[in-house]
Amino acid sequence: MDAHTTLNARTDLLWIVDRWPRLQARLHGGGGNALTGMPSGSKEAPLPIDVGVSDLMREIEDQARFYAAVLLDEIPPEHGCDKRCVNGWIAVAAEATKTGRPVPPAPSSWDCPDRRDPITTSAMPALLAQVAVRFGHFTQDEREALDFCDEANDFRERVRKTLEQPAPPTYVGPCSSRGADGAGCGGELYLREGRERGTCRECGTEFTHDEQQAYISDALEERLMTPAEIVRALKIVGREVKAGTVFKWVQRGRLEEVVDGLYRLADALDLADRPRHKQVAA
Ligand SMILES: [Zn+2]
Ligand SMILES: [Zn+2]
């Protein structure tokens, strides 16, 4: 196999690394513009994870882990200390020689305090990127090289096909328009991948992603909710706050109860937007 062909394997794998975030967005059936966690007005279950995408991602990740384990097993680490530990040993060894004491063994790269392993992450897609740049380790043997390159190319093709399929539209909440009688439209709004605006299928009103997000925030802000509902609502308006944090606010009285077990989302938003303090023991 020539060098050009084996280099393609590296290109293919890095191509997948670049597109990993798009695969992740696809995993949840959207094009990455979801107002995450939005409660639907209809009874429909939320879109399940796309099994085809998750299987492909799992398969690529498993292979990356396998190759990473081989690299860690077969490639010794390097000194990351700019040879400081070796220079230190030279000084000690010279001193020992002068005084007739036994010379200690030279430090190997395994002992280096700044030792650099061939793989330094277990997180995708960085893991796959580190495997890709070590492609040479898998392309020395002709037979192995063929398998490695075929597989990389096969993965790339499958990722390409997956991403070429149009993403199912993403749910962005109920329609905000009201008829002359003041009744809400009741339509559910969806946006296609990469689109900023759409039209309600029920009433024909145009909307943008940003307007929808603002509408959802306003509609929810003065509402009274249970702590669990607050966790969900914060997610909708783009604040990732852990459930445990919200329950701590309640427990410590930082989030004030309005009526029996109900709290104001606006207060929670306030707390969520405050600069985070160091965790202090209760
Ligand atoms: Zn060292
Ligand atoms: Zn509508």
PDB file of C-alpha atoms and ligand atoms in Angstrom:
ATOM      1  CA  MET A   1       0.000   0.000   0.000  1.00  0.00           C
ATOM      2  CA  ASP A   2       1.419   3.388  -0.897  1.00  0.00           C
ATOM      3  CA  ALA A   3       1.839   6.272   1.494  1.00  0.00           C
ATOM      4  CA  HIS A   4      -0.852   8.305  -0.226  1.00  0.00           C
ATOM      5  CA  THR A   5      -3.495   5.628   0.359  1.00  0.00           C
ATOM      6  CA  THR A   6      -2.616   5.178   4.015  1.00  0.00           C
ATOM      7  CA  LEU A   7      -2.622   8.950   4.512  1.00  0.00           C
ATOM      8  CA  ASN A   8      -6.239   8.902   3.299  1.00  0.00           C
ATOM      9  CA  ALA A   9      -7.176   6.927   6.403  1.00  0.00           C
ATOM     10  CA  ARG A  10      -5.964   9.818   8.543  1.00  0.00           C
ATOM     11  CA  THR A  11      -7.891  12.304   6.390  1.00  0.00           C
ATOM     12  CA  ASP A  12     -11.055  10.184   6.625  1.00  0.00           C
ATOM     13  CA  LEU A  13     -10.884   9.894  10.408  1.00  0.00           C
ATOM     14  CA  LEU A  14     -10.204  13.609  10.918  1.00  0.00           C
ATOM     15  CA  TRP A  15     -13.106  14.351   8.566  1.00  0.00           C
ATOM     16  CA  ILE A  16     -15.348  12.387  10.937  1.00  0.00           C
ATOM     17  CA  VAL A  17     -13.875  14.220  13.966  1.00  0.00           C
ATOM     18  CA  ASP A  18     -14.919  17.548  12.377  1.00  0.00           C
ATOM     19  CA  ARG A  19     -18.471  16.326  11.883  1.00  0.00           C
ATOM     20  CA  TRP A  20     -18.918  14.691  15.285  1.00  0.00           C
ATOM     21  CA  PRO A  21     -20.924  17.662  16.701  1.00  0.00           C
ATOM     22  CA  ARG A  22     -23.324  17.414  13.740  1.00  0.00           C
ATOM     23  CA  LEU A  23     -23.791  13.703  14.423  1.00  0.00           C
ATOM     24  CA  GLN A  24     -24.511  14.542  18.056  1.00  0.00           C
ATOM     25  CA  ALA A  25     -27.148  17.053  16.963  1.00  0.00           C
ATOM     26  CA  ARG A  26     -28.653  14.411  14.685  1.00  0.00           C
ATOM     27  CA  LEU A  27     -28.828  11.935  17.529  1.00  0.00           C
ATOM     28  CA  HIS A  28     -31.817  13.748  18.965  1.00  0.00           C
ATOM     29  CA  GLY A  29     -33.521  14.040  15.629  1.00  0.00           C
ATOM     30  CA  GLY A  30     -32.861  17.720  15.190  1.00  0.00           C
ATOM     31  CA  GLY A  31     -30.653  19.987  13.205  1.00  0.00           C
ATOM     32  CA  GLY A  32     -29.201  21.492  16.341  1.00  0.00           C
ATOM     33  CA  ASN A  33     -31.683  24.370  16.723  1.00  0.00           C
ATOM     34  CA  ALA A  34     -34.011  22.788  19.280  1.00  0.00           C
ATOM     35  CA  LEU A  35     -35.298  24.785  22.207  1.00  0.00           C
ATOM     36  CA  THR A  36     -34.185  21.839  24.289  1.00  0.00           C
ATOM     37  CA  GLY A  37     -36.618  20.078  26.562  1.00  0.00           C
ATOM     38  CA  MET A  38     -39.649  22.033  25.340  1.00  0.00           C
ATOM     39  CA  PRO A  39     -42.912  20.619  26.636  1.00  0.00           C
ATOM     40  CA  SER A  40     -45.215  19.816  23.761  1.00  0.00           C
ATOM     41  CA  GLY A  41     -48.824  20.969  23.857  1.00  0.00           C
ATOM     42  CA  SER A  42     -49.827  17.754  22.146  1.00  0.00           C
ATOM     43  CA  LYS A  43     -49.785  14.301  23.693  1.00  0.00           C
ATOM     44  CA  GLU A  44     -47.122  13.077  21.296  1.00  0.00           C
ATOM     45  CA  ALA A  45     -44.117  11.474  22.911  1.00  0.00           C
ATOM     46  CA  PRO A  46     -40.846  13.366  22.402  1.00  0.00           C
ATOM     47  CA  LEU A  47     -38.821  12.259  19.400  1.00  0.00           C
ATOM     48  CA  PRO A  48     -36.752   9.258  20.394  1.00  0.00           C
ATOM     49  CA  ILE A  49     -33.034   9.046  19.815  1.00  0.00           C
ATOM     50  CA  ASP A  50     -32.226   8.195  16.205  1.00  0.00           C
ATOM     51  CA  VAL A  51     -31.078   4.585  16.556  1.00  0.00           C
ATOM     52  CA  GLY A  52     -29.283   4.524  13.203  1.00  0.00           C
ATOM     53  CA  VAL A  53     -27.158   7.516  14.215  1.00  0.00           C
ATOM     54  CA  SER A  54     -26.488   6.240  17.724  1.00  0.00           C
ATOM     55  CA  ASP A  55     -25.426   2.802  16.418  1.00  0.00           C
ATOM     56  CA  LEU A  56     -23.000   4.366  13.946  1.00  0.00           C
ATOM     57  CA  MET A  57     -21.539   6.683  16.607  1.00  0.00           C
ATOM     58  CA  ARG A  58     -21.218   3.762  19.015  1.00  0.00           C
ATOM     59  CA  GLU A  59     -19.453   1.649  16.391  1.00  0.00           C
ATOM     60  CA  ILE A  60     -16.950   4.406  15.570  1.00  0.00           C
ATOM     61  CA  GLU A  61     -16.342   5.138  19.248  1.00  0.00           C
ATOM     62  CA  ASP A  62     -15.785   1.448  20.060  1.00  0.00           C
ATOM     63  CA  GLN A  63     -13.209   1.183  17.264  1.00  0.00           C
ATOM     64  CA  ALA A  64     -11.478   4.365  18.415  1.00  0.00           C
ATOM     65  CA  ARG A  65     -11.252   2.908  21.938  1.00  0.00           C
ATOM     66  CA  PHE A  66      -9.876  -0.337  20.599  1.00  0.00           C
ATOM     67  CA  TYR A  67      -7.143   1.450  18.607  1.00  0.00           C
ATOM     68  CA  ALA A  68      -6.376   3.728  21.559  1.00  0.00           C
ATOM     69  CA  ALA A  69      -5.879   0.672  23.793  1.00  0.00           C
ATOM     70  CA  VAL A  70      -3.473  -0.816  21.211  1.00  0.00           C
ATOM     71  CA  LEU A  71      -1.507   2.459  21.059  1.00  0.00           C
ATOM     72  CA  LEU A  72      -1.266   2.717  24.837  1.00  0.00           C
ATOM     73  CA  ASP A  73      -0.142  -0.892  24.947  1.00  0.00           C
ATOM     74  CA  GLU A  74       2.428  -0.756  22.154  1.00  0.00           C
ATOM     75  CA  ILE A  75       3.848   2.781  22.156  1.00  0.00           C
ATOM     76  CA  PRO A  76       5.917   3.804  25.173  1.00  0.00           C
ATOM     77  CA  PRO A  77       5.301   7.306  26.511  1.00  0.00           C
ATOM     78  CA  GLU A  78       7.666  10.161  25.697  1.00  0.00           C
ATOM     79  CA  HIS A  79       9.361  12.639  27.971  1.00  0.00           C
ATOM     80  CA  GLY A  80       7.221  15.756  28.267  1.00  0.00           C
ATOM     81  CA  CYS A  81       9.816  17.434  30.477  1.00  0.00           C
ATOM     82  CA  ASP A  82      12.186  18.625  27.763  1.00  0.00           C
ATOM     83  CA  LYS A  83      14.709  16.095  29.185  1.00  0.00           C
ATOM     84  CA  ARG A  84      14.877  17.851  32.530  1.00  0.00           C
ATOM     85  CA  CYS A  85      14.511  14.571  34.405  1.00  0.00           C
ATOM     86  CA  VAL A  86      17.344  13.017  32.361  1.00  0.00           C
ATOM     87  CA  ASN A  87      19.581  16.040  32.911  1.00  0.00           C
ATOM     88  CA  GLY A  88      18.842  15.831  36.614  1.00  0.00           C
ATOM     89  CA  TRP A  89      19.878  12.182  36.593  1.00  0.00           C
ATOM     90  CA  ILE A  90      23.123  13.007  34.692  1.00  0.00           C
ATOM     91  CA  ALA A  91      24.083  15.429  37.455  1.00  0.00           C
ATOM     92  CA  VAL A  92      23.299  12.856  40.148  1.00  0.00           C
ATOM     93  CA  ALA A  93      25.158  10.132  38.225  1.00  0.00           C
ATOM     94  CA  ALA A  94      28.233  12.351  37.774  1.00  0.00           C
ATOM     95  CA  GLU A  95      28.259  13.127  41.483  1.00  0.00           C
ATOM     96  CA  ALA A  96      27.865   9.431  42.346  1.00  0.00           C
ATOM     97  CA  THR A  97      30.751   8.469  40.051  1.00  0.00           C
ATOM     98  CA  LYS A  98      32.996  11.102  41.622  1.00  0.00           C
ATOM     99  CA  THR A  99      32.288   9.870  45.148  1.00  0.00           C
ATOM    100  CA  GLY A 100      32.385   6.190  44.185  1.00  0.00           C
ATOM    101  CA  ARG A 101      28.742   5.572  45.065  1.00  0.00           C
ATOM    102  CA  PRO A 102      26.558   3.348  42.853  1.00  0.00           C
ATOM    103  CA  VAL A 103      24.966   5.171  39.914  1.00  0.00           C
ATOM    104  CA  PRO A 104      21.150   5.053  40.071  1.00  0.00           C
ATOM    105  CA  PRO A 105      19.317   3.767  36.975  1.00  0.00           C
ATOM    106  CA  ALA A 106      18.471   6.369  34.352  1.00  0.00           C
ATOM    107  CA  PRO A 107      14.863   7.536  34.462  1.00  0.00           C
ATOM    108  CA  SER A 108      12.771   6.047  31.682  1.00  0.00           C
ATOM    109  CA  SER A 109      10.000   7.977  30.027  1.00  0.00           C
ATOM    110  CA  TRP A 110       7.593   5.943  32.190  1.00  0.00           C
ATOM    111  CA  ASP A 111       9.001   7.665  35.285  1.00  0.00           C
ATOM    112  CA  CYS A 112       8.961  11.147  33.757  1.00  0.00           C
ATOM    113  CA  PRO A 113       6.858  13.502  35.893  1.00  0.00           C
ATOM    114  CA  ASP A 114       5.569  15.094  32.675  1.00  0.00           C
ATOM    115  CA  ARG A 115       5.282  11.856  30.757  1.00  0.00           C
ATOM    116  CA  ARG A 116       3.396  12.105  27.481  1.00  0.00           C
ATOM    117  CA  ASP A 117       1.281   9.064  26.649  1.00  0.00           C
ATOM    118  CA  PRO A 118       0.348   8.362  23.019  1.00  0.00           C
ATOM    119  CA  ILE A 119      -3.322   8.836  24.000  1.00  0.00           C
ATOM    120  CA  THR A 120      -4.267  11.429  26.590  1.00  0.00           C
ATOM    121  CA  THR A 121      -8.061  11.550  26.432  1.00  0.00           C
ATOM    122  CA  SER A 122     -10.964   9.144  26.585  1.00  0.00           C
ATOM    123  CA  ALA A 123     -13.505  11.639  25.279  1.00  0.00           C
ATOM    124  CA  MET A 124     -14.871  11.571  21.761  1.00  0.00           C
ATOM    125  CA  PRO A 125     -14.162  13.035  19.292  1.00  0.00           C
ATOM    126  CA  ALA A 126     -10.700  14.020  20.647  1.00  0.00           C
ATOM    127  CA  LEU A 127      -9.937  10.326  21.142  1.00  0.00           C
ATOM    128  CA  LEU A 128     -10.547   9.602  17.452  1.00  0.00           C
ATOM    129  CA  ALA A 129      -8.361  12.578  16.480  1.00  0.00           C
ATOM    130  CA  GLN A 130      -5.470  11.189  18.539  1.00  0.00           C
ATOM    131  CA  VAL A 131      -5.883   7.774  16.900  1.00  0.00           C
ATOM    132  CA  ALA A 132      -5.996   9.421  13.455  1.00  0.00           C
ATOM    133  CA  VAL A 133      -2.657  11.187  13.840  1.00  0.00           C
ATOM    134  CA  ARG A 134      -1.084   7.850  14.901  1.00  0.00           C
ATOM    135  CA  PHE A 135      -2.408   6.136  11.768  1.00  0.00           C
ATOM    136  CA  GLY A 136       1.140   5.077  10.886  1.00  0.00           C
ATOM    137  CA  HIS A 137       1.084   2.569  13.714  1.00  0.00           C
ATOM    138  CA  PHE A 138      -1.694   0.646  11.976  1.00  0.00           C
ATOM    139  CA  THR A 139      -0.436   0.876   8.416  1.00  0.00           C
ATOM    140  CA  GLN A 140       2.973  -0.766   8.624  1.00  0.00           C
ATOM    141  CA  ASP A 141       1.751  -4.270   7.968  1.00  0.00           C
ATOM    142  CA  GLU A 142       0.159  -4.584   4.497  1.00  0.00           C
ATOM    143  CA  ARG A 143      -2.787  -6.680   5.639  1.00  0.00           C
ATOM    144  CA  GLU A 144      -3.499  -4.508   8.683  1.00  0.00           C
ATOM    145  CA  ALA A 145      -3.128  -1.338   6.614  1.00  0.00           C
ATOM    146  CA  LEU A 146      -5.769  -2.540   4.179  1.00  0.00           C
ATOM    147  CA  ASP A 147      -8.267  -3.211   6.967  1.00  0.00           C
ATOM    148  CA  PHE A 148      -7.524   0.058   8.727  1.00  0.00           C
ATOM    149  CA  CYS A 149      -7.913   2.168   5.572  1.00  0.00           C
ATOM    150  CA  ASP A 150     -11.043   0.319   4.392  1.00  0.00           C
ATOM    151  CA  GLU A 151     -12.663   0.777   7.737  1.00  0.00           C
ATOM    152  CA  ALA A 152     -11.829   4.493   7.945  1.00  0.00           C
ATOM    153  CA  ASN A 153     -13.253   5.001   4.469  1.00  0.00           C
ATOM    154  CA  ASP A 154     -16.363   2.973   5.263  1.00  0.00           C
ATOM    155  CA  PHE A 155     -16.977   5.021   8.430  1.00  0.00           C
ATOM    156  CA  ARG A 156     -16.547   8.258   6.478  1.00  0.00           C
ATOM    157  CA  GLU A 157     -19.047   7.178   3.822  1.00  0.00           C
ATOM    158  CA  ARG A 158     -21.617   6.161   6.403  1.00  0.00           C
ATOM    159  CA  VAL A 159     -21.219   9.443   8.294  1.00  0.00           C
ATOM    160  CA  ARG A 160     -21.546  11.369   5.017  1.00  0.00           C
ATOM    161  CA  LYS A 161     -24.755   9.534   4.076  1.00  0.00           C
ATOM    162  CA  THR A 162     -26.204  10.030   7.542  1.00  0.00           C
ATOM    163  CA  LEU A 163     -25.559  13.760   7.466  1.00  0.00           C
ATOM    164  CA  GLU A 164     -26.892  14.114   3.914  1.00  0.00           C
ATOM    165  CA  GLN A 165     -30.320  12.854   4.884  1.00  0.00           C
ATOM    166  CA  PRO A 166     -32.525  15.821   5.711  1.00  0.00           C
ATOM    167  CA  ALA A 167     -32.924  16.127   9.468  1.00  0.00           C
ATOM    168  CA  PRO A 168     -36.445  15.791  10.769  1.00  0.00           C
ATOM    169  CA  PRO A 169     -37.803  19.221  11.748  1.00  0.00           C
ATOM    170  CA  THR A 170     -37.281  20.334  15.330  1.00  0.00           C
ATOM    171  CA  TYR A 171     -40.148  21.224  17.643  1.00  0.00           C
ATOM    172  CA  VAL A 172     -39.896  24.823  18.868  1.00  0.00           C
ATOM    173  CA  GLY A 173     -43.084  25.160  20.908  1.00  0.00           C
ATOM    174  CA  PRO A 174     -46.710  26.211  20.454  1.00  0.00           C
ATOM    175  CA  CYS A 175     -47.788  28.972  18.053  1.00  0.00           C
ATOM    176  CA  SER A 176     -48.106  32.346  19.817  1.00  0.00           C
ATOM    177  CA  SER A 177     -50.709  33.928  17.547  1.00  0.00           C
ATOM    178  CA  ARG A 178     -54.256  34.581  18.738  1.00  0.00           C
ATOM    179  CA  GLY A 179     -57.432  34.941  16.694  1.00  0.00           C
ATOM    180  CA  ALA A 180     -59.823  37.955  16.891  1.00  0.00           C
ATOM    181  CA  ASP A 181     -61.703  36.153  19.676  1.00  0.00           C
ATOM    182  CA  GLY A 182     -58.500  35.982  21.713  1.00  0.00           C
ATOM    183  CA  ALA A 183     -58.253  32.217  21.475  1.00  0.00           C
ATOM    184  CA  GLY A 184     -54.783  30.783  20.928  1.00  0.00           C
ATOM    185  CA  CYS A 185     -54.031  29.167  17.574  1.00  0.00           C
ATOM    186  CA  GLY A 186     -53.027  25.873  19.152  1.00  0.00           C
ATOM    187  CA  GLY A 187     -50.636  25.044  16.310  1.00  0.00           C
ATOM    188  CA  GLU A 188     -47.324  23.327  17.049  1.00  0.00           C
ATOM    189  CA  LEU A 189     -44.296  24.895  15.376  1.00  0.00           C
ATOM    190  CA  TYR A 190     -41.370  23.078  13.786  1.00  0.00           C
ATOM    191  CA  LEU A 191     -38.163  24.319  12.150  1.00  0.00           C
ATOM    192  CA  ARG A 192     -36.064  22.549   9.543  1.00  0.00           C
ATOM    193  CA  GLU A 193     -32.315  22.185  10.036  1.00  0.00           C
ATOM    194  CA  GLY A 194     -30.455  25.450   9.654  1.00  0.00           C
ATOM    195  CA  ARG A 195     -33.668  27.466   9.143  1.00  0.00           C
ATOM    196  CA  GLU A 196     -34.223  30.627  11.171  1.00  0.00           C
ATOM    197  CA  ARG A 197     -37.886  31.153  10.200  1.00  0.00           C
ATOM    198  CA  GLY A 198     -40.986  29.132   9.471  1.00  0.00           C
ATOM    199  CA  THR A 199     -44.762  29.345   9.106  1.00  0.00           C
ATOM    200  CA  CYS A 200     -47.456  27.937  11.383  1.00  0.00           C
ATOM    201  CA  ARG A 201     -49.312  25.178   9.542  1.00  0.00           C
ATOM    202  CA  GLU A 202     -52.548  25.979  11.383  1.00  0.00           C
ATOM    203  CA  CYS A 203     -52.863  29.758  10.950  1.00  0.00           C
ATOM    204  CA  GLY A 204     -50.137  30.675   8.475  1.00  0.00           C
ATOM    205  CA  THR A 205     -48.404  33.112  10.830  1.00  0.00           C
ATOM    206  CA  GLU A 206     -44.675  33.476  10.203  1.00  0.00           C
ATOM    207  CA  PHE A 207     -42.245  33.081  13.086  1.00  0.00           C
ATOM    208  CA  THR A 208     -38.501  33.093  13.700  1.00  0.00           C
ATOM    209  CA  HIS A 209     -36.481  30.862  16.019  1.00  0.00           C
ATOM    210  CA  ASP A 210     -35.505  33.867  18.166  1.00  0.00           C
ATOM    211  CA  GLU A 211     -39.092  35.152  18.450  1.00  0.00           C
ATOM    212  CA  GLN A 212     -40.209  31.693  19.496  1.00  0.00           C
ATOM    213  CA  GLN A 213     -37.511  31.463  22.172  1.00  0.00           C
ATOM    214  CA  ALA A 214     -38.455  34.943  23.506  1.00  0.00           C
ATOM    215  CA  TYR A 215     -42.162  34.012  23.487  1.00  0.00           C
ATOM    216  CA  ILE A 216     -41.512  30.814  25.411  1.00  0.00           C
ATOM    217  CA  SER A 217     -39.391  32.691  27.999  1.00  0.00           C
ATOM    218  CA  ASP A 218     -42.076  35.388  28.495  1.00  0.00           C
ATOM    219  CA  ALA A 219     -44.936  32.933  28.628  1.00  0.00           C
ATOM    220  CA  LEU A 220     -43.226  30.933  31.315  1.00  0.00           C
ATOM    221  CA  GLU A 221     -41.596  33.664  33.373  1.00  0.00           C
ATOM    222  CA  GLU A 222     -44.450  34.630  35.712  1.00  0.00           C
ATOM    223  CA  ARG A 223     -45.683  31.098  36.028  1.00  0.00           C
ATOM    224  CA  LEU A 224     -45.683  29.247  39.342  1.00  0.00           C
ATOM    225  CA  MET A 225     -44.102  25.850  39.173  1.00  0.00           C
ATOM    226  CA  THR A 226     -42.908  22.920  41.221  1.00  0.00           C
ATOM    227  CA  PRO A 227     -39.118  22.610  41.598  1.00  0.00           C
ATOM    228  CA  ALA A 228     -39.092  19.771  39.026  1.00  0.00           C
ATOM    229  CA  GLU A 229     -40.967  21.937  36.513  1.00  0.00           C
ATOM    230  CA  ILE A 230     -38.519  24.754  37.167  1.00  0.00           C
ATOM    231  CA  VAL A 231     -35.587  22.500  36.254  1.00  0.00           C
ATOM    232  CA  ARG A 232     -37.267  21.716  32.919  1.00  0.00           C
ATOM    233  CA  ALA A 233     -38.298  25.303  32.232  1.00  0.00           C
ATOM    234  CA  LEU A 234     -34.776  26.633  32.901  1.00  0.00           C
ATOM    235  CA  LYS A 235     -33.507  24.217  30.273  1.00  0.00           C
ATOM    236  CA  ILE A 236     -36.035  25.489  27.745  1.00  0.00           C
ATOM    237  CA  VAL A 237     -34.859  29.060  28.137  1.00  0.00           C
ATOM    238  CA  GLY A 238     -31.248  28.032  27.759  1.00  0.00           C
ATOM    239  CA  ARG A 239     -30.040  27.768  31.392  1.00  0.00           C
ATOM    240  CA  GLU A 240     -28.489  24.423  32.188  1.00  0.00           C
ATOM    241  CA  VAL A 241     -29.032  24.144  35.932  1.00  0.00           C
ATOM    242  CA  LYS A 242     -28.776  20.752  37.644  1.00  0.00           C
ATOM    243  CA  ALA A 243     -31.878  19.462  39.414  1.00  0.00           C
ATOM    244  CA  GLY A 244     -29.852  19.172  42.622  1.00  0.00           C
ATOM    245  CA  THR A 245     -29.025  22.879  42.463  1.00  0.00           C
ATOM    246  CA  VAL A 246     -32.681  23.891  42.226  1.00  0.00           C
ATOM    247  CA  PHE A 247     -33.584  21.639  45.155  1.00  0.00           C
ATOM    248  CA  LYS A 248     -30.761  23.206  47.171  1.00  0.00           C
ATOM    249  CA  TRP A 249     -32.165  26.695  46.437  1.00  0.00           C
ATOM    250  CA  VAL A 250     -35.509  25.516  47.797  1.00  0.00           C
ATOM    251  CA  GLN A 251     -34.000  23.810  50.836  1.00  0.00           C
ATOM    252  CA  ARG A 252     -31.971  26.864  51.796  1.00  0.00           C
ATOM    253  CA  GLY A 253     -34.789  29.322  51.189  1.00  0.00           C
ATOM    254  CA  ARG A 254     -32.974  31.099  48.389  1.00  0.00           C
ATOM    255  CA  LEU A 255     -35.900  30.268  46.136  1.00  0.00           C
ATOM    256  CA  GLU A 256     -38.951  31.558  47.991  1.00  0.00           C
ATOM    257  CA  GLU A 257     -42.164  29.607  48.025  1.00  0.00           C
ATOM    258  CA  VAL A 258     -45.093  31.621  46.632  1.00  0.00           C
ATOM    259  CA  VAL A 259     -47.899  29.219  47.513  1.00  0.00           C
ATOM    260  CA  ASP A 260     -47.880  25.580  48.625  1.00  0.00           C
ATOM    261  CA  GLY A 261     -44.882  23.991  46.969  1.00  0.00           C
ATOM    262  CA  LEU A 262     -44.907  26.410  44.031  1.00  0.00           C
ATOM    263  CA  TYR A 263     -42.163  28.809  43.054  1.00  0.00           C
ATOM    264  CA  ARG A 264     -41.821  31.630  40.546  1.00  0.00           C
ATOM    265  CA  LEU A 265     -39.720  30.834  37.478  1.00  0.00           C
ATOM    266  CA  ALA A 266     -38.593  34.482  37.335  1.00  0.00           C
ATOM    267  CA  ASP A 267     -36.940  34.057  40.769  1.00  0.00           C
ATOM    268  CA  ALA A 268     -35.196  30.894  39.625  1.00  0.00           C
ATOM    269  CA  LEU A 269     -33.968  32.684  36.486  1.00  0.00           C
ATOM    270  CA  ASP A 270     -32.534  35.371  38.735  1.00  0.00           C
ATOM    271  CA  LEU A 271     -30.632  32.795  40.771  1.00  0.00           C
ATOM    272  CA  ALA A 272     -29.488  30.967  37.637  1.00  0.00           C
ATOM    273  CA  ASP A 273     -28.020  34.162  36.205  1.00  0.00           C
ATOM    274  CA  ARG A 274     -26.106  35.138  39.332  1.00  0.00           C
ATOM    275  CA  PRO A 275     -22.383  34.516  39.190  1.00  0.00           C
ATOM    276  CA  ARG A 276     -21.650  31.114  40.614  1.00  0.00           C
ATOM    277  CA  HIS A 277     -20.192  30.954  44.108  1.00  0.00           C
ATOM    278  CA  LYS A 278     -17.812  28.358  45.384  1.00  0.00           C
ATOM    279  CA  GLN A 279     -19.671  25.460  46.990  1.00  0.00           C
ATOM    280  CA  VAL A 280     -19.885  26.172  50.705  1.00  0.00           C
ATOM    281  CA  ALA A 281     -20.679  23.414  53.161  1.00  0.00           C
ATOM    282  CA  ALA A 282     -24.193  23.810  54.570  1.00  0.00           C
TER     283      ALA A 282
HETATM  284 ZN    ZN B   1      11.221  13.410  31.543  1.00  0.00          ZN
HETATM  285 ZN    ZN B   2     -50.608  29.384  14.438  1.00  0.00          ZN
END
